[in-house]
Short mmCIF file of C-alpha atoms in Angstrom, two decimals:
data_model
loop_
_atom_site.label_atom_id
_atom_site.label_comp_id
_atom_site.label_asym_id
_atom_site.label_seq_id
_atom_site.Cartn_x
_atom_site.Cartn_y
_atom_site.Cartn_z
CA MET Z 1 17.50 6.96 -10.70
CA THR Z 2 17.93 3.29 -11.78
CA ALA Z 3 18.91 0.37 -9.39
CA ASP Z 4 22.20 0.48 -7.73
CA ALA Z 5 25.12 -1.69 -9.49
CA GLY Z 6 25.21 -3.28 -5.83
CA GLY Z 7 21.11 -3.46 -5.16
CA LEU Z 8 18.62 -6.37 -4.65
CA PRO Z 9 19.20 -9.62 -5.13
CA PRO Z 10 15.67 -10.64 -8.41
CA HIS Z 11 11.99 -10.01 -7.36
CA GLU Z 12 11.66 -13.45 -6.00
CA LEU Z 13 8.39 -14.96 -5.86
CA THR Z 14 7.50 -16.65 -2.06
CA ARG Z 15 7.13 -20.55 -2.11
CA LEU Z 16 3.38 -20.44 -2.63
CA GLU Z 17 2.82 -18.26 -5.20
CA ARG Z 18 5.99 -19.48 -7.27
CA ALA Z 19 2.92 -22.47 -6.42
CA ILE Z 20 0.28 -20.42 -7.65
CA ASP Z 21 2.06 -19.47 -10.40
CA ARG Z 22 3.04 -22.46 -11.60
CA ALA Z 23 -0.73 -22.91 -12.15
CA ALA Z 24 -1.95 -20.15 -13.62
CA ASN Z 25 0.62 -19.84 -16.47
CA ARG Z 26 -0.60 -24.07 -17.02
CA VAL Z 27 -4.32 -22.82 -17.05
CA LEU Z 28 -3.25 -19.60 -18.97
CA GLU Z 29 -0.77 -20.80 -21.41
CA GLY Z 30 -3.39 -21.35 -24.38
CA ALA Z 31 -4.90 -18.19 -24.14
CA PRO Z 32 -4.82 -16.19 -27.72
CA ALA Z 33 -2.14 -13.57 -28.05
CA ARG Z 34 -4.57 -10.77 -29.41
CA GLY Z 35 -8.42 -9.90 -30.20
CA VAL Z 36 -10.60 -9.80 -26.45
CA ARG Z 37 -10.08 -12.80 -25.05
CA ALA Z 38 -5.84 -11.27 -24.67
CA VAL Z 39 -7.88 -8.21 -23.39
CA LEU Z 40 -10.02 -10.18 -20.80
CA VAL Z 41 -6.59 -12.31 -19.61
CA GLU Z 42 -4.40 -9.10 -19.19
CA CYS Z 43 -7.75 -7.41 -17.32
CA SER Z 44 -7.85 -10.60 -15.23
CA VAL Z 45 -4.84 -11.52 -14.49
CA PHE Z 46 -5.21 -7.42 -13.69
CA LEU Z 47 -7.07 -7.85 -11.00
CA LEU Z 48 -5.88 -10.84 -9.41
CA LYS Z 49 -2.23 -9.77 -9.44
CA GLN Z 50 -4.06 -6.20 -7.37
CA ALA Z 51 -6.03 -8.30 -5.35
CA TRP Z 52 -3.08 -10.65 -3.99
CA ALA Z 53 -1.28 -7.19 -3.11
CA CYS Z 54 -4.28 -6.38 -1.34
CA ILE Z 55 -4.34 -9.63 1.23
CA PHE Z 56 -2.88 -7.82 4.43
CA GLY Z 57 -5.52 -4.96 4.52
CA ALA Z 58 -8.03 -6.73 2.71
CA LEU Z 59 -8.12 -9.42 5.49
CA LEU Z 60 -7.00 -6.66 7.98
CA LEU Z 61 -10.80 -4.62 6.57
CA VAL Z 62 -12.86 -7.54 7.12
CA VAL Z 63 -12.15 -9.18 10.54
CA LEU Z 64 -12.67 -4.74 11.10
CA VAL Z 65 -16.20 -5.11 9.16
CA ALA Z 66 -17.01 -8.59 10.77
CA ALA Z 67 -16.45 -7.31 14.39
CA ARG Z 68 -18.38 -4.32 13.87
CA LEU Z 69 -21.87 -6.43 12.62
CA TRP Z 70 -20.89 -9.77 14.85
CA TYR Z 71 -19.03 -8.54 17.61
CA PRO Z 72 -21.22 -9.16 21.44
CA ASP Z 73 -20.57 -5.76 23.53
CA ASP Z 74 -20.25 -7.49 26.40
CA ALA Z 75 -17.44 -9.97 25.86
CA ILE Z 76 -15.00 -10.16 27.91
CA LEU Z 77 -11.71 -9.89 25.36
CA ALA Z 78 -12.06 -5.69 24.37
CA ARG Z 79 -12.97 -5.22 20.77
CA ASN Z 80 -9.56 -3.13 20.20
CA ASP Z 81 -7.35 -6.34 21.29
CA ALA Z 82 -9.25 -8.74 19.07
CA LEU Z 83 -9.14 -6.82 16.71
CA THR Z 84 -5.39 -6.03 17.15
CA ILE Z 85 -5.48 -9.96 17.65
CA ALA Z 86 -6.81 -10.32 14.85
CA ALA Z 87 -3.64 -8.60 13.80
CA VAL Z 88 -0.99 -10.17 14.69
CA VAL Z 89 -2.73 -13.96 13.60
CA ILE Z 90 -2.57 -12.73 10.47
CA GLN Z 91 0.39 -11.19 10.09
CA ILE Z 92 2.02 -14.54 11.38
CA LEU Z 93 -0.33 -16.46 9.09
CA LEU Z 94 1.28 -14.61 6.70
CA LEU Z 95 4.93 -15.61 7.45
CA VAL Z 96 3.58 -18.98 7.93
CA PHE Z 97 2.49 -19.19 4.64
CA LYS Z 98 5.40 -17.77 2.77
CA LEU Z 99 3.41 -15.15 1.03
CA GLU Z 100 5.11 -12.37 2.56
CA THR Z 101 9.78 -12.95 2.28
CA GLY Z 102 11.65 -11.71 5.41
CA ARG Z 103 12.46 -8.30 3.38
CA GLU Z 104 8.92 -7.32 3.20
CA LEU Z 105 8.58 -8.17 7.06
CA TRP Z 106 10.82 -5.04 7.74
CA VAL Z 107 9.09 -2.80 4.79
CA ILE Z 108 5.93 -3.15 6.62
CA LEU Z 109 7.01 -3.00 10.44
CA LEU Z 110 9.10 0.28 9.24
CA PHE Z 111 5.67 1.63 7.97
CA HIS Z 112 4.01 0.17 11.62
CA VAL Z 113 6.03 1.88 13.91
CA THR Z 114 5.72 4.98 11.10
CA GLY Z 115 2.06 5.70 12.06
CA THR Z 116 2.03 4.79 15.06
CA VAL Z 117 4.06 7.00 16.38
CA MET Z 118 1.74 9.62 14.06
CA GLU Z 119 -1.32 8.30 15.49
CA LEU Z 120 0.20 8.63 19.33
CA PHE Z 121 0.78 12.96 17.59
CA LYS Z 122 -2.39 13.17 16.02
CA THR Z 123 -4.36 11.19 18.46
CA ASP Z 124 -3.50 14.11 20.90
CA VAL Z 125 -4.17 17.13 19.23
CA GLY Z 126 -7.37 15.09 18.60
CA SER Z 127 -7.56 15.03 14.51
CA TRP Z 128 -9.62 11.22 15.02
CA ALA Z 129 -10.24 9.07 18.20
CA TYR Z 130 -10.61 5.79 19.28
CA GLU Z 131 -12.78 4.35 21.37
CA GLY Z 132 -11.42 3.86 25.18
CA ASP Z 133 -11.75 0.33 25.75
CA GLY Z 134 -8.82 -2.48 25.81
CA ILE Z 135 -5.50 -2.94 27.12
CA LEU Z 136 -3.14 -3.66 24.06
CA ARG Z 137 -2.66 0.36 23.68
CA ILE Z 138 -0.25 2.71 23.10
CA GLY Z 139 -1.67 5.55 25.83
CA ALA Z 140 -4.88 6.60 23.19
CA VAL Z 141 -3.93 4.43 20.22
CA PRO Z 142 -5.16 0.51 20.06
CA LEU Z 143 -1.97 -0.86 18.84
CA PHE Z 144 -4.52 -2.56 15.68
CA SER Z 145 -3.80 1.42 14.17
CA GLY Z 146 0.04 0.54 13.18
CA PHE Z 147 -0.62 -2.51 10.99
CA MET Z 148 -3.09 0.10 9.18
CA TYR Z 149 0.19 1.34 8.16
CA ALA Z 150 1.42 -1.65 7.37
CA ALA Z 151 -1.50 -3.12 5.37
CA VAL Z 152 -0.41 -0.01 3.37
CA GLY Z 153 3.28 -1.12 3.91
CA SER Z 154 2.30 -4.68 2.48
CA TYR Z 155 -0.02 -4.07 -0.73
CA MET Z 156 3.57 -1.66 -2.16
CA VAL Z 157 5.75 -3.97 -1.35
CA ARG Z 158 3.69 -6.56 -2.99
CA VAL Z 159 2.26 -4.92 -5.81
CA TYR Z 160 6.62 -3.92 -6.60
CA ARG Z 161 6.96 -7.20 -7.57
CA LEU Z 162 3.55 -8.91 -8.99
CA HIS Z 163 3.76 -6.83 -11.53
CA ASP Z 164 7.97 -6.43 -11.55
CA LEU Z 165 7.90 -2.91 -11.97
CA ARG Z 166 9.96 -0.21 -14.00
CA PHE Z 167 10.49 3.20 -14.18
CA ALA Z 168 11.70 6.13 -16.33
CA ARG Z 169 12.86 9.11 -15.66
CA TYR Z 170 12.40 8.35 -12.02
CA PRO Z 171 14.11 11.25 -9.44
CA SER Z 172 17.73 11.08 -7.07
CA ARG Z 173 16.15 8.92 -4.50
CA LEU Z 174 18.12 11.73 -2.31
CA VAL Z 175 15.23 14.22 -3.17
CA THR Z 176 12.81 12.30 -2.97
CA THR Z 177 13.99 11.13 0.73
CA VAL Z 178 14.06 15.17 1.73
CA ILE Z 179 10.38 15.55 -0.11
CA ALA Z 180 9.23 12.95 1.87
CA ALA Z 181 10.25 13.27 5.15
CA LEU Z 182 9.47 17.31 4.97
CA ILE Z 183 5.73 15.76 4.18
CA TYR Z 184 5.95 13.55 6.79
CA VAL Z 185 7.53 16.34 9.30
CA ASN Z 186 4.93 18.82 8.31
CA PHE Z 187 1.84 16.03 9.17
CA PHE Z 188 3.14 17.50 12.67
CA SER Z 189 4.76 20.83 12.10
CA HIS Z 190 0.97 22.16 11.01
CA HIS Z 191 -1.03 22.07 13.60
CA PHE Z 192 1.76 25.12 15.72
CA ILE Z 193 3.84 26.72 12.22
CA VAL Z 194 1.45 27.42 8.72
CA ASP Z 195 0.43 23.98 6.69
CA LEU Z 196 2.85 23.61 3.38
CA ARG Z 197 0.91 20.13 2.38
CA TRP Z 198 0.10 23.43 -0.82
CA VAL Z 199 3.87 23.57 -1.41
CA LEU Z 200 4.41 20.23 -0.71
CA LEU Z 201 2.42 18.96 -3.06
CA ALA Z 202 4.15 21.30 -5.23
CA ALA Z 203 7.25 20.09 -5.14
CA VAL Z 204 6.10 16.66 -5.95
CA LEU Z 205 4.51 17.27 -8.88
CA VAL Z 206 7.96 18.97 -10.02
CA VAL Z 207 9.55 16.58 -8.78
CA TRP Z 208 7.30 13.03 -10.04
CA TRP Z 209 6.08 14.99 -12.91
CA ARG Z 210 8.20 13.47 -15.62
CA THR Z 211 8.40 9.44 -14.26
CA THR Z 212 6.09 7.03 -16.27
CA MET Z 213 6.54 4.06 -14.24
CA HIS Z 214 6.44 0.50 -16.61
CA PHE Z 215 3.82 -2.06 -15.07
CA ARG Z 216 3.95 -6.21 -16.36
CA VAL Z 217 0.10 -7.47 -16.31
CA TYR Z 218 0.88 -11.19 -18.97
CA ARG Z 219 2.11 -10.79 -21.96
CA VAL Z 220 1.71 -7.13 -22.25
CA THR Z 221 3.86 -4.55 -20.10
CA LEU Z 222 2.10 -1.07 -19.97
CA ARG Z 223 2.59 1.91 -18.74
CA ALA Z 224 1.06 4.94 -16.73
CA PRO Z 225 2.26 8.10 -15.81
CA LEU Z 226 3.40 8.02 -11.49
CA LEU Z 227 1.31 10.67 -10.16
CA LEU Z 228 -1.78 9.16 -11.43
CA VAL Z 229 -0.73 6.00 -9.73
CA PHE Z 230 -0.31 7.24 -7.48
CA PHE Z 231 -3.44 9.47 -7.57
CA GLY Z 232 -5.62 5.72 -7.86
CA VAL Z 233 -4.02 3.89 -5.07
CA ALA Z 234 -4.19 6.75 -2.89
CA THR Z 235 -8.35 7.38 -3.87
CA PHE Z 236 -8.36 3.15 -3.06
CA ILE Z 237 -7.27 4.02 -0.03
CA TRP Z 238 -9.95 6.44 0.94
CA PHE Z 239 -12.64 3.90 0.18
CA ALA Z 240 -10.91 1.91 2.54
CA GLU Z 241 -11.53 4.67 5.05
CA ASN Z 242 -14.79 5.71 5.43
CA ILE Z 243 -15.61 1.42 5.24
CA ALA Z 244 -13.43 1.45 8.87
CA THR Z 245 -14.84 4.15 10.28
CA TRP Z 246 -18.33 3.40 9.28
CA ALA Z 247 -16.93 -0.24 10.91
CA GLY Z 248 -15.81 2.02 14.15
CA ALA Z 249 -11.99 1.06 13.51
CA TRP Z 250 -11.49 5.58 14.11
CA LEU Z 251 -13.59 8.35 13.85
CA TYR Z 252 -13.18 11.71 12.96
CA PRO Z 253 -14.29 14.41 15.18
CA HIS Z 254 -17.53 15.33 12.63
CA GLN Z 255 -18.63 11.50 12.56
CA GLU Z 256 -19.28 11.34 16.70
CA ALA Z 257 -22.20 12.58 16.35
CA GLY Z 258 -23.36 9.95 13.30
CA TRP Z 259 -21.46 8.87 10.79
CA GLU Z 260 -20.91 10.73 7.49
CA LEU Z 261 -18.13 10.50 5.04
CA VAL Z 262 -14.60 11.65 5.06
CA SER Z 263 -13.90 14.85 3.51
CA PRO Z 264 -12.82 14.46 0.14
CA GLN Z 265 -9.77 16.47 1.02
CA LYS Z 266 -8.62 14.10 2.56
CA LEU Z 267 -7.94 12.45 -1.27
CA ILE Z 268 -4.76 14.67 -0.12
CA ALA Z 269 -3.60 13.44 2.38
CA TRP Z 270 -3.68 10.25 1.46
CA PHE Z 271 -1.42 11.74 -1.25
CA LEU Z 272 0.78 12.73 0.06
CA LEU Z 273 1.16 9.74 1.98
CA MET Z 274 1.63 7.37 -0.70
CA ILE Z 275 5.13 9.42 -1.84
CA ILE Z 276 6.10 8.15 1.92
CA SER Z 277 5.38 5.02 1.23
CA VAL Z 278 6.48 4.73 -2.23
CA VAL Z 279 9.98 6.74 -0.32
CA MET Z 280 10.39 4.11 2.32
CA VAL Z 281 9.75 1.11 0.02
CA THR Z 282 12.36 2.27 -3.42
CA TRP Z 283 15.10 2.42 -0.39
CA VAL Z 284 13.86 -1.30 -0.11
CA TYR Z 285 13.73 -2.27 -4.55
CA PRO Z 286 15.43 0.15 -5.04
CA PRO Z 287 14.14 1.77 -8.92
CA ARG Z 288 15.01 -0.10 -12.39
CA ALA Z 289 14.70 1.66 -15.26
CA PRO Z 290 12.89 -0.68 -18.19
CA SER Z 291 16.06 -0.59 -20.52
CA GLU Z 292 17.62 -2.64 -17.65
CA GLY Z 293 15.80 -5.80 -19.12
CA PRO Z 294 13.32 -7.78 -18.57
CA GLY Z 295 14.30 -9.66 -15.12
CA PRO Z 296 14.03 -13.30 -13.58
CA GLY Z 297 10.60 -13.09 -14.09
CA PRO Z 298 7.85 -11.12 -11.40
CA GLY Z 299 4.36 -14.14 -11.85
CA LEU Z 300 1.94 -13.99 -13.61
CA GLY Z 301 4.67 -14.77 -16.70
CA PRO Z 302 3.96 -16.70 -19.70
CA ASP Z 303 8.22 -16.18 -19.27
CA ALA Z 304 11.23 -13.90 -18.26
CA ALA Z 305 11.79 -12.95 -21.73
CA PRO Z 306 10.04 -9.85 -23.38
CA VAL Z 307 6.64 -12.17 -25.46
CA PRO Z 308 5.62 -10.00 -28.61
CA GLY Z 309 3.20 -7.45 -28.75
CA SER Z 310 4.38 -6.81 -25.45
CA ARG Z 311 4.28 -2.49 -25.00
CA SER Z 312 5.66 -0.17 -22.92
#
């Protein structure tokens, strides 16, 4: 399915991103279009775009690790409250310095609310637990926890813009929304009735099996099976989760006697959460097909027109 005719305006960069983009293009304008150096340029730009897309989550992870290593035990302000305040400050700075758009903020808030509701339920049934200190909390859930879901939302909407994502054979948004809703419900319902995660996983494989994601780097536009991309991002989040639990952000039951690696089975949960995340973003940025044209230039690209040698 392609973008609606009356969908969102072009994927605009923020003011600061446009300035960075102009500077980057001046540096890269003499880069060769072929050969080893061209490959190194594309790889470097890809990593830079990914790092920029992860800025919210990366800053939040740095704060979590710093609090784990250096936050004093006898501080007047509880550690969880300090983490919540730091997360709010990061979000404000991203908006003040034009690193996020207003449209992206709404998506991030939706991730925040969706995640917090899940946190309230999961901590109540004992799936994981937070330290009990602090007053900036709802029940057993410190408010900074919602920002960890918001970090996922921030990454999703940023990477959509920065890579000018296009999708070949993207399924109906109605169908994907139904699947995402069932996945979200199953995160709650499997505690009381049969766990349908494997059925839902099969549904995801069937619906998205043929979908290919096209993403622009610098000169080239590459493509990859969307399911493989989902799994790759889920794996990255799993690694970040291990760092966060080591930092004491939260603990699973098997980690209470001492930190241990998060079970690799959590990759399935993160993979399914990726489906929910992607579907929410598609209702803000409708999926666009590669045939819809080169687009307005998503940034860190030499121009908005197709470049000879690009492949998709």
